[in-house]
Short mmCIF file of C-alpha atoms and ligand atoms in Angstrom, two decimals:
data_model
loop_
_atom_site.label_atom_id
_atom_site.label_comp_id
_atom_site.label_asym_id
_atom_site.label_seq_id
_atom_site.Cartn_x
_atom_site.Cartn_y
_atom_site.Cartn_z
CA MET A 16 0.00 0.00 0.00
CA ILE A 17 1.25 3.46 -0.90
CA ARG A 18 0.19 5.96 1.74
CA ALA A 19 -0.50 9.65 1.36
CA LYS A 20 -1.43 11.99 4.17
CA LEU A 21 -3.44 15.20 4.13
CA ARG A 22 -2.30 18.36 5.84
CA ARG A 23 -4.01 19.34 9.06
CA LYS A 24 -5.54 22.61 7.89
CA ILE A 25 -7.27 22.14 4.57
CA ALA A 26 -10.69 23.04 3.23
CA PRO A 27 -13.34 20.49 4.24
CA ARG A 28 -14.01 19.67 0.57
CA VAL A 29 -12.32 16.25 0.54
CA GLN A 30 -13.90 15.14 3.81
CA LEU A 31 -17.28 16.21 2.43
CA GLY A 32 -16.95 13.86 -0.51
CA HIS A 33 -15.18 15.79 -3.26
CA PRO A 34 -12.75 13.50 -5.12
CA TRP A 35 -10.00 16.04 -5.85
CA VAL A 36 -6.93 16.52 -3.68
CA PHE A 37 -4.67 19.41 -4.66
CA ALA A 38 -0.88 19.39 -4.37
CA ASN A 39 -0.89 21.92 -1.51
CA GLU A 40 -3.25 19.75 0.52
CA ILE A 41 -0.89 16.79 0.70
CA ASP A 42 1.45 16.62 3.67
CA THR A 43 3.43 13.46 2.92
CA ILE A 44 3.42 10.65 0.42
CA ASP A 45 5.40 7.40 0.57
CA GLU A 46 8.66 7.41 -1.27
CA GLY A 47 8.52 5.36 -4.41
CA ALA A 48 5.00 6.45 -5.35
CA GLN A 49 4.93 6.53 -9.13
CA ASP A 50 2.71 8.78 -11.21
CA GLY A 51 -0.45 6.88 -12.06
CA ASP A 52 -0.27 4.61 -8.99
CA ILE A 53 -3.21 3.92 -6.70
CA VAL A 54 -2.58 5.47 -3.29
CA THR A 55 -4.43 5.26 0.02
CA LEU A 56 -5.21 8.63 1.54
CA PHE A 57 -5.32 9.34 5.28
CA SER A 58 -6.24 12.42 7.26
CA HIS A 59 -3.58 14.29 9.25
CA ASP A 60 -4.58 12.17 12.27
CA ASP A 61 -4.30 8.89 10.35
CA ARG A 62 -7.97 8.21 9.65
CA PHE A 63 -8.69 6.50 6.33
CA VAL A 64 -10.10 8.92 3.73
CA GLY A 65 -10.14 7.03 0.42
CA GLN A 66 -8.24 5.41 -2.41
CA GLY A 67 -7.39 7.10 -5.64
CA TYR A 68 -4.81 7.63 -8.30
CA TYR A 69 -1.78 9.88 -8.02
CA ASN A 70 0.07 12.14 -10.41
CA SER A 71 2.84 14.41 -9.16
CA ARG A 72 2.75 16.40 -12.42
CA SER A 73 -0.85 17.46 -12.04
CA GLN A 74 -2.25 20.30 -9.92
CA ILE A 75 -4.81 17.78 -8.73
CA GLN A 76 -2.38 15.21 -7.40
CA ILE A 77 -4.86 12.64 -6.17
CA ARG A 78 -8.32 11.86 -7.54
CA LEU A 79 -10.27 9.54 -5.32
CA LEU A 80 -12.00 6.49 -6.78
CA THR A 81 -13.53 5.13 -3.61
CA ARG A 82 -14.17 5.82 0.07
CA ASP A 83 -14.21 2.11 0.82
CA PRO A 84 -11.07 0.92 2.63
CA LYS A 85 -11.73 -2.66 1.52
CA ALA A 86 -12.16 -1.95 -2.19
CA VAL A 87 -9.50 -3.56 -4.35
CA ILE A 88 -8.73 -1.42 -7.37
CA ASP A 89 -8.16 -3.91 -10.13
CA GLU A 90 -9.70 -5.00 -13.45
CA GLN A 91 -12.70 -6.43 -11.65
CA TYR A 92 -13.25 -3.10 -9.91
CA PHE A 93 -13.62 -1.29 -13.23
CA LEU A 94 -15.89 -4.01 -14.59
CA ASP A 95 -18.15 -3.60 -11.55
CA GLN A 96 -18.16 0.18 -11.96
CA ILE A 97 -19.09 -0.03 -15.65
CA ARG A 98 -21.90 -2.44 -14.78
CA SER A 99 -23.19 -0.08 -12.16
CA CYS A 100 -23.07 2.90 -14.57
CA TRP A 101 -25.01 0.85 -17.10
CA HIS A 102 -27.54 -0.19 -14.50
CA TYR A 103 -28.19 3.47 -13.64
CA ARG A 104 -28.71 4.46 -17.30
CA GLN A 105 -31.01 1.49 -17.89
CA LYS A 106 -33.02 2.39 -14.83
CA LEU A 107 -33.57 5.89 -16.22
CA GLY A 108 -34.39 4.67 -19.71
CA TYR A 109 -31.19 5.86 -21.43
CA THR A 110 -30.21 2.72 -23.23
CA GLU A 111 -29.73 3.23 -26.96
CA ASN A 112 -27.46 6.27 -26.76
CA CYS A 113 -26.18 7.67 -23.51
CA ARG A 114 -23.24 9.03 -21.64
CA LEU A 115 -22.42 5.74 -19.97
CA VAL A 116 -19.74 7.23 -17.74
CA PHE A 117 -19.73 10.88 -16.69
CA GLY A 118 -16.39 11.07 -14.88
CA GLU A 119 -16.43 12.32 -11.31
CA ALA A 120 -20.24 12.12 -11.17
CA ASP A 121 -19.93 8.35 -11.62
CA GLY A 122 -17.01 7.89 -9.25
CA LEU A 123 -14.63 7.44 -12.18
CA PRO A 124 -12.67 10.71 -12.28
CA GLN A 125 -11.69 11.96 -15.72
CA LEU A 126 -13.31 9.06 -17.56
CA ILE A 127 -15.92 9.76 -20.24
CA ILE A 128 -17.62 6.97 -22.16
CA ASP A 129 -20.37 7.72 -24.66
CA LYS A 130 -22.51 4.89 -25.98
CA PHE A 131 -23.88 5.29 -29.49
CA ASN A 132 -25.99 2.16 -29.88
CA ASP A 133 -23.35 -0.57 -30.46
CA TYR A 134 -20.39 1.81 -30.57
CA PHE A 135 -18.44 3.35 -27.71
CA VAL A 136 -16.22 6.42 -27.53
CA ILE A 137 -13.79 6.74 -24.62
CA GLN A 138 -11.83 9.63 -23.15
CA THR A 139 -9.30 9.00 -20.36
CA LEU A 140 -8.23 12.48 -19.37
CA ALA A 141 -5.91 11.76 -16.43
CA LEU A 142 -2.87 9.50 -16.23
CA GLY A 143 -4.27 7.41 -13.39
CA MET A 144 -7.35 6.61 -15.47
CA ASP A 145 -5.45 6.22 -18.72
CA ARG A 146 -3.50 3.35 -17.17
CA TRP A 147 -6.73 1.39 -16.83
CA LYS A 148 -7.71 1.78 -20.48
CA PRO A 149 -7.15 -1.91 -21.27
CA ALA A 150 -9.32 -2.88 -18.29
CA LEU A 151 -12.04 -0.48 -19.41
CA VAL A 152 -12.01 -1.87 -22.94
CA LYS A 153 -12.25 -5.39 -21.53
CA ALA A 154 -15.16 -4.35 -19.35
CA LEU A 155 -17.04 -2.81 -22.30
CA GLU A 156 -16.44 -5.99 -24.29
CA ALA A 157 -17.74 -8.13 -21.44
CA VAL A 158 -20.87 -6.07 -20.78
CA PHE A 159 -21.87 -4.96 -24.30
CA ASN A 160 -20.06 -7.03 -26.91
CA PRO A 161 -19.71 -3.78 -28.93
CA LYS A 162 -19.33 -3.38 -32.68
CA GLY A 163 -16.58 -0.86 -32.06
CA ILE A 164 -14.68 1.16 -29.48
CA TYR A 165 -12.89 4.40 -30.34
CA GLU A 166 -10.56 6.58 -28.28
CA ARG A 167 -10.98 10.38 -28.50
CA ASN A 168 -8.09 11.45 -26.37
CA ASP A 169 -7.23 14.34 -28.67
CA VAL A 170 -7.96 16.73 -25.83
CA PRO A 171 -5.50 19.44 -24.67
CA VAL A 172 -6.26 18.88 -20.96
CA ARG A 173 -4.34 15.58 -21.19
CA GLU A 174 -1.11 17.54 -21.50
CA LEU A 175 -1.52 18.86 -17.95
CA GLU A 176 -1.20 15.20 -16.92
CA GLY A 177 1.87 14.58 -19.07
CA LEU A 178 -0.21 12.55 -21.52
CA PRO A 179 -0.08 12.82 -25.33
CA GLN A 180 -3.12 13.81 -27.38
CA GLN A 181 -4.22 10.85 -29.45
CA LYS A 182 -7.17 9.14 -31.10
CA GLY A 183 -7.76 5.76 -32.70
CA PHE A 184 -9.39 2.36 -32.50
CA LEU A 185 -9.48 0.38 -29.27
CA SER A 186 -11.27 -2.46 -31.06
CA ALA A 187 -11.02 -3.89 -34.54
CA PRO A 188 -11.33 -0.97 -37.01
CA PHE A 189 -14.84 0.00 -38.15
CA ASP A 190 -16.45 2.68 -40.30
CA THR A 191 -16.25 5.65 -37.92
CA ARG A 192 -19.18 7.42 -39.55
CA ILE A 193 -22.02 5.75 -37.71
CA GLN A 194 -25.74 6.46 -37.41
CA ILE A 195 -27.78 6.93 -34.29
CA ARG A 196 -31.48 7.33 -33.65
CA GLU A 197 -32.72 10.03 -31.31
CA ASN A 198 -36.35 10.94 -30.62
CA GLY A 199 -37.31 8.93 -33.71
CA LEU A 200 -34.89 10.78 -36.01
CA LEU A 201 -31.65 9.57 -37.58
CA PHE A 202 -28.30 11.31 -37.27
CA HIS A 203 -24.89 10.70 -38.75
CA VAL A 204 -22.19 10.75 -36.09
CA ASP A 205 -18.53 10.92 -37.02
CA VAL A 206 -16.73 9.53 -33.99
CA GLU A 207 -13.32 10.12 -35.57
CA GLN A 208 -13.60 13.67 -36.97
CA GLY A 209 -16.58 15.05 -35.04
CA GLN A 210 -16.30 17.46 -32.13
CA LYS A 211 -15.59 15.99 -28.67
CA THR A 212 -16.89 12.40 -28.81
CA GLY A 213 -18.76 13.12 -32.05
CA TYR A 214 -22.20 14.05 -30.75
CA PHE A 215 -23.71 16.12 -27.92
CA LEU A 216 -25.83 13.66 -25.98
CA ASP A 217 -26.38 16.13 -23.14
CA GLN A 218 -29.01 18.01 -25.18
CA GLN A 219 -31.03 14.92 -26.12
CA ASP A 220 -34.04 15.79 -23.94
CA ASN A 221 -33.78 19.53 -24.62
CA ARG A 222 -34.18 18.85 -28.34
CA ARG A 223 -37.64 17.50 -27.58
CA ALA A 224 -38.50 20.60 -25.57
CA ILE A 225 -38.90 22.70 -28.74
CA GLN A 226 -41.65 20.44 -30.10
CA HIS A 227 -44.64 22.80 -29.73
CA ILE A 228 -43.06 26.22 -30.20
CA VAL A 229 -41.62 25.44 -33.64
CA LYS A 230 -44.89 24.34 -35.25
CA ASP A 231 -45.56 26.43 -38.41
CA ALA A 232 -42.63 28.66 -37.43
CA ASP A 233 -39.78 30.19 -39.36
CA VAL A 234 -36.79 29.01 -37.37
CA LEU A 235 -33.20 30.25 -37.28
CA GLY A 236 -30.54 28.15 -35.55
CA ALA A 237 -27.00 29.31 -34.90
CA PHE A 238 -24.04 27.21 -33.69
CA THR A 239 -25.87 24.21 -35.11
CA TYR A 240 -22.98 21.74 -35.36
CA THR A 241 -24.53 18.72 -37.15
CA GLY A 242 -27.99 20.27 -37.08
CA THR A 243 -29.64 18.25 -34.37
CA PHE A 244 -31.95 20.95 -32.99
CA GLU A 245 -32.80 22.19 -36.48
CA VAL A 246 -33.66 18.74 -37.84
CA HIS A 247 -35.89 18.28 -34.80
CA ALA A 248 -37.56 21.64 -35.54
CA ALA A 249 -38.30 20.64 -39.13
CA HIS A 250 -39.63 17.28 -37.95
CA TYR A 251 -41.88 18.99 -35.39
CA GLY A 252 -43.55 21.02 -38.12
CA ALA A 253 -41.54 24.20 -38.64
CA LYS A 254 -42.36 25.99 -41.91
CA SER A 255 -38.72 26.79 -42.65
CA VAL A 256 -35.46 26.14 -40.84
CA LEU A 257 -32.10 27.76 -41.51
CA GLY A 258 -29.04 26.65 -39.53
CA LEU A 259 -25.67 28.41 -39.33
CA ASP A 260 -22.30 27.10 -38.23
CA ILE A 261 -18.78 28.37 -38.78
CA SER A 262 -17.48 24.88 -39.57
CA ALA A 263 -17.88 23.70 -43.17
CA ASN A 264 -17.64 20.06 -42.02
CA ALA A 265 -20.45 20.56 -39.53
CA VAL A 266 -22.64 22.23 -42.16
CA GLN A 267 -22.05 19.38 -44.59
CA MET A 268 -23.03 16.85 -41.93
CA ALA A 269 -26.04 18.94 -40.93
CA ASN A 270 -27.31 19.03 -44.51
CA ALA A 271 -26.72 15.27 -44.71
CA ASN A 272 -28.75 14.83 -41.51
CA ALA A 273 -31.64 16.85 -42.94
CA ALA A 274 -31.54 14.65 -46.06
CA LEU A 275 -31.31 11.47 -43.99
CA ASN A 276 -34.65 12.36 -42.43
CA GLY A 277 -36.27 13.54 -45.68
CA LEU A 278 -36.45 17.13 -44.44
CA SER A 279 -34.14 18.92 -46.91
CA ASP A 280 -37.04 20.83 -48.45
CA ARG A 281 -37.63 22.73 -45.21
CA CYS A 282 -34.29 22.55 -43.45
CA ARG A 283 -30.97 23.79 -44.77
CA PHE A 284 -27.63 24.85 -43.36
CA GLU A 285 -25.03 27.43 -44.34
CA VAL A 286 -21.50 28.26 -43.26
CA ALA A 287 -21.47 31.57 -41.38
CA ASN A 288 -20.00 33.38 -38.41
CA ALA A 289 -23.08 33.75 -36.23
CA PHE A 290 -21.81 36.87 -34.48
CA ASP A 291 -21.48 38.76 -37.78
CA VAL A 292 -24.55 37.42 -39.53
CA LEU A 293 -26.97 37.90 -36.66
CA LYS A 294 -25.80 41.47 -36.28
CA SER A 295 -26.24 42.40 -39.92
CA TRP A 296 -29.59 40.61 -40.22
CA GLY A 297 -30.80 42.53 -37.18
CA LYS A 298 -29.91 45.79 -38.95
CA GLU A 299 -31.68 44.63 -42.10
CA GLY A 300 -34.83 43.97 -40.07
CA LYS A 301 -35.01 40.21 -40.76
CA ASN A 302 -37.03 38.21 -38.29
CA TYR A 303 -38.01 34.71 -37.22
CA ASP A 304 -40.59 33.06 -34.99
CA VAL A 305 -37.96 31.05 -33.18
CA VAL A 306 -34.22 31.68 -32.80
CA MET A 307 -32.05 28.91 -31.31
CA LEU A 308 -28.51 29.45 -30.01
CA ASP A 309 -26.08 26.82 -28.74
CA PRO A 310 -22.58 28.33 -28.75
CA PRO A 311 -19.45 26.47 -27.64
CA ALA A 312 -17.94 27.09 -24.19
CA PHE A 313 -16.57 30.64 -24.28
CA THR A 314 -14.02 30.11 -21.51
CA LYS A 315 -12.50 27.42 -19.36
CA SER A 316 -10.68 29.67 -16.92
CA ARG A 317 -11.79 32.11 -14.25
CA GLU A 318 -9.46 34.81 -15.60
CA THR A 319 -11.40 35.11 -18.83
CA ILE A 320 -14.90 34.75 -17.42
CA GLN A 321 -15.69 38.33 -18.40
CA LYS A 322 -15.05 37.33 -22.00
CA ALA A 323 -17.68 34.62 -21.68
CA ILE A 324 -20.20 37.00 -20.13
CA THR A 325 -19.66 39.50 -22.94
CA GLY A 326 -19.96 36.74 -25.56
CA TYR A 327 -23.22 35.38 -24.16
CA LYS A 328 -24.72 38.80 -23.76
CA GLU A 329 -23.76 39.83 -27.27
CA ILE A 330 -25.06 36.75 -29.06
CA ASN A 331 -28.30 36.59 -27.07
CA LEU A 332 -28.94 40.28 -27.64
CA ARG A 333 -28.50 39.79 -31.37
CA GLY A 334 -30.62 36.65 -31.35
CA MET A 335 -33.44 38.31 -29.42
CA LYS A 336 -33.60 41.22 -31.83
CA LEU A 337 -34.41 38.78 -34.62
CA VAL A 338 -37.39 37.25 -32.80
CA ARG A 339 -40.86 38.42 -33.92
CA PRO A 340 -43.00 39.71 -31.02
CA GLY A 341 -44.52 36.71 -29.29
CA GLY A 342 -41.85 34.38 -30.68
CA PHE A 343 -39.25 32.40 -28.77
CA LEU A 344 -35.55 32.41 -28.04
CA VAL A 345 -34.06 28.99 -27.29
CA THR A 346 -30.64 29.47 -25.75
CA SER A 347 -27.98 27.26 -24.18
CA SER A 348 -24.71 27.64 -22.33
CA CYS A 349 -22.22 24.88 -21.62
CA THR A 350 -19.61 27.10 -19.95
CA ASN A 351 -18.97 25.55 -16.57
CA LEU A 352 -17.96 28.77 -14.88
CA VAL A 353 -21.13 30.58 -15.93
CA ASN A 354 -23.56 29.14 -13.39
CA SER A 355 -27.35 29.16 -13.78
CA GLU A 356 -27.86 32.35 -11.84
CA LEU A 357 -25.26 34.24 -13.82
CA PHE A 358 -26.59 32.90 -17.11
CA LEU A 359 -30.11 34.13 -16.36
CA GLN A 360 -28.69 37.52 -15.34
CA ILE A 361 -26.89 37.75 -18.68
CA ILE A 362 -30.08 36.94 -20.59
CA ASP A 363 -31.90 39.57 -18.53
CA MET A 364 -29.24 42.15 -19.41
CA ALA A 365 -29.46 41.20 -23.08
CA ALA A 366 -33.25 41.67 -23.02
CA ARG A 367 -32.94 45.10 -21.44
CA ASP A 368 -30.37 46.19 -24.02
CA ALA A 369 -32.51 44.81 -26.84
CA ARG A 370 -35.50 46.64 -25.30
CA ARG A 371 -37.53 43.45 -25.35
CA ARG A 372 -39.64 41.98 -22.58
CA ILE A 373 -39.13 38.28 -21.99
CA ARG A 374 -40.76 35.61 -19.92
CA GLN A 375 -39.30 32.26 -18.99
CA VAL A 376 -40.99 29.26 -20.58
CA LEU A 377 -38.61 26.57 -19.46
CA PHE A 378 -35.20 26.32 -17.81
CA GLN A 379 -33.42 23.00 -17.47
CA THR A 380 -30.04 21.33 -17.55
CA GLN A 381 -28.34 18.33 -19.17
CA SER A 382 -30.10 14.97 -19.54
CA PRO A 383 -29.99 12.63 -16.51
CA ASP A 384 -27.41 10.30 -18.08
CA HIS A 385 -25.06 13.17 -17.03
CA PRO A 386 -25.92 13.09 -13.31
CA ILE A 387 -25.21 16.08 -11.09
CA VAL A 388 -23.43 15.66 -7.77
CA TRP A 389 -24.13 18.48 -5.33
CA GLY A 390 -20.91 20.02 -4.09
CA GLN A 391 -19.12 19.17 -7.35
CA GLU A 392 -19.95 22.27 -9.35
CA ASN A 393 -18.39 21.05 -12.56
CA THR A 394 -20.94 18.23 -12.85
CA GLN A 395 -23.74 20.75 -13.50
CA TYR A 396 -22.67 22.64 -16.56
CA LEU A 397 -25.47 22.88 -19.11
CA LYS A 398 -28.05 25.64 -19.03
CA PHE A 399 -30.97 25.37 -21.46
CA LEU A 400 -33.48 28.18 -21.53
CA ILE A 401 -36.57 28.99 -23.57
CA VAL A 402 -38.00 32.49 -23.24
CA GLN A 403 -40.91 34.13 -25.02
CA VAL A 404 -39.91 37.49 -26.43
CA GLN A 405 -42.43 40.34 -26.58
N1 SAH B 66 -26.33 22.47 -31.08
C1 SAH B 66 -25.31 21.48 -31.39
C2 SAH B 66 -23.99 21.70 -30.67
C3 SAH B 66 -23.31 23.02 -30.96
S1 SAH B 66 -21.61 23.00 -30.57
C4 SAH B 66 -25.84 20.10 -31.07
O1 SAH B 66 -26.82 19.98 -30.34
O2 SAH B 66 -25.25 19.12 -31.53
C5 SAH B 66 -21.12 24.61 -30.99
C6 SAH B 66 -20.93 24.88 -32.49
O3 SAH B 66 -20.66 26.26 -32.66
C7 SAH B 66 -19.78 24.15 -33.13
O4 SAH B 66 -20.26 23.34 -34.19
C8 SAH B 66 -18.87 25.27 -33.71
O5 SAH B 66 -18.36 24.96 -35.00
C9 SAH B 66 -19.84 26.41 -33.82
N2 SAH B 66 -19.27 27.77 -33.77
C10 SAH B 66 -18.26 28.24 -33.01
N3 SAH B 66 -18.08 29.56 -33.22
C11 SAH B 66 -19.01 29.94 -34.13
C12 SAH B 66 -19.36 31.18 -34.75
N4 SAH B 66 -18.71 32.31 -34.45
N5 SAH B 66 -20.39 31.20 -35.63
C13 SAH B 66 -21.06 30.07 -35.92
N6 SAH B 66 -20.77 28.87 -35.38
C14 SAH B 66 -19.78 28.79 -34.49
#
């Protein structure tokens, strides 16, 4: 057993259940502890705290896997954890496609596994988890007998752990452009070239939330990626749908997704910078019954949070101005550091500046296959808001 000991005076976070232990919270660690090893953590007065993996190169030197002193961290442990994650998703009815493992919220720090029917995409974002990749692949094979497993570790955060960015097959090679079904619609997902793991499963329930407001509507979507919200809008009876994204690849996929569902006559996508286009269309007096916005995270660090606030305010202001009186703005934020309260304040500021009155129709978060653990702020990240704009 490799022992690590906490300092006497540290924030109560770890004792309260948070899995992260920062470098300045560790008093001593046994000599010979290697980066990536499992260590057993004790309090300053030698009470057992938990077991987790260690990396001296990371700011977060220990990430706890368990609070059970008897747990044995081995291949079987990861198999049991994967089974338990799957049990939870099945219980909630997220079986065909789901985030099977949502990192810290599932007790598996820095591990993401998305299930796209018979295909799985894995991200191991810390060294201590990366070491167990073969065990995780074995576990997926044992539980699901998948058609394919793909690694999307081309993520910059891995470098903070001393890990290379990489992607590739963890099973026999397969055609990485797969198809999934969501809410009765079909979508192409490119697990090799797509953004993140290829598809944003966290919005799967929110896409259904637009069902009634888009009926007979002229709809504008911006930051559409592969067009999921827009294809839903067309399917739910929108008169016309136009989607904009800055990425030509995304737009091509989005148009392919409209075609795949036989909706190309009413739903099309164009390459555009949403910030510029929404501004000039506002000046021209264009308008829509529904405007949908789903921009990428504007910041990942506290230092640049003001940049995110400005970005959200700007784009929502421009979006709102394009909404016909009585129409709707559908707006999302996935920036972790912009919490719900702040996000609503920003939308309020945007409405004031746009001189429009708004009322909240619906405000929700990510789908329950991305569970939220209270006290671990980064597990609640998605804000999804519909407002009616007068
Ligand atoms: N709504 C999508 C996810 C959007 S992800 C879904 O549910 O799947 C954010 C998208 O914003 C990305 O596809 C990215 O290419 C696009 N994007 C980033 N900056 C942009 C800009 N200035 N104008 C338009 N699109 C932009």
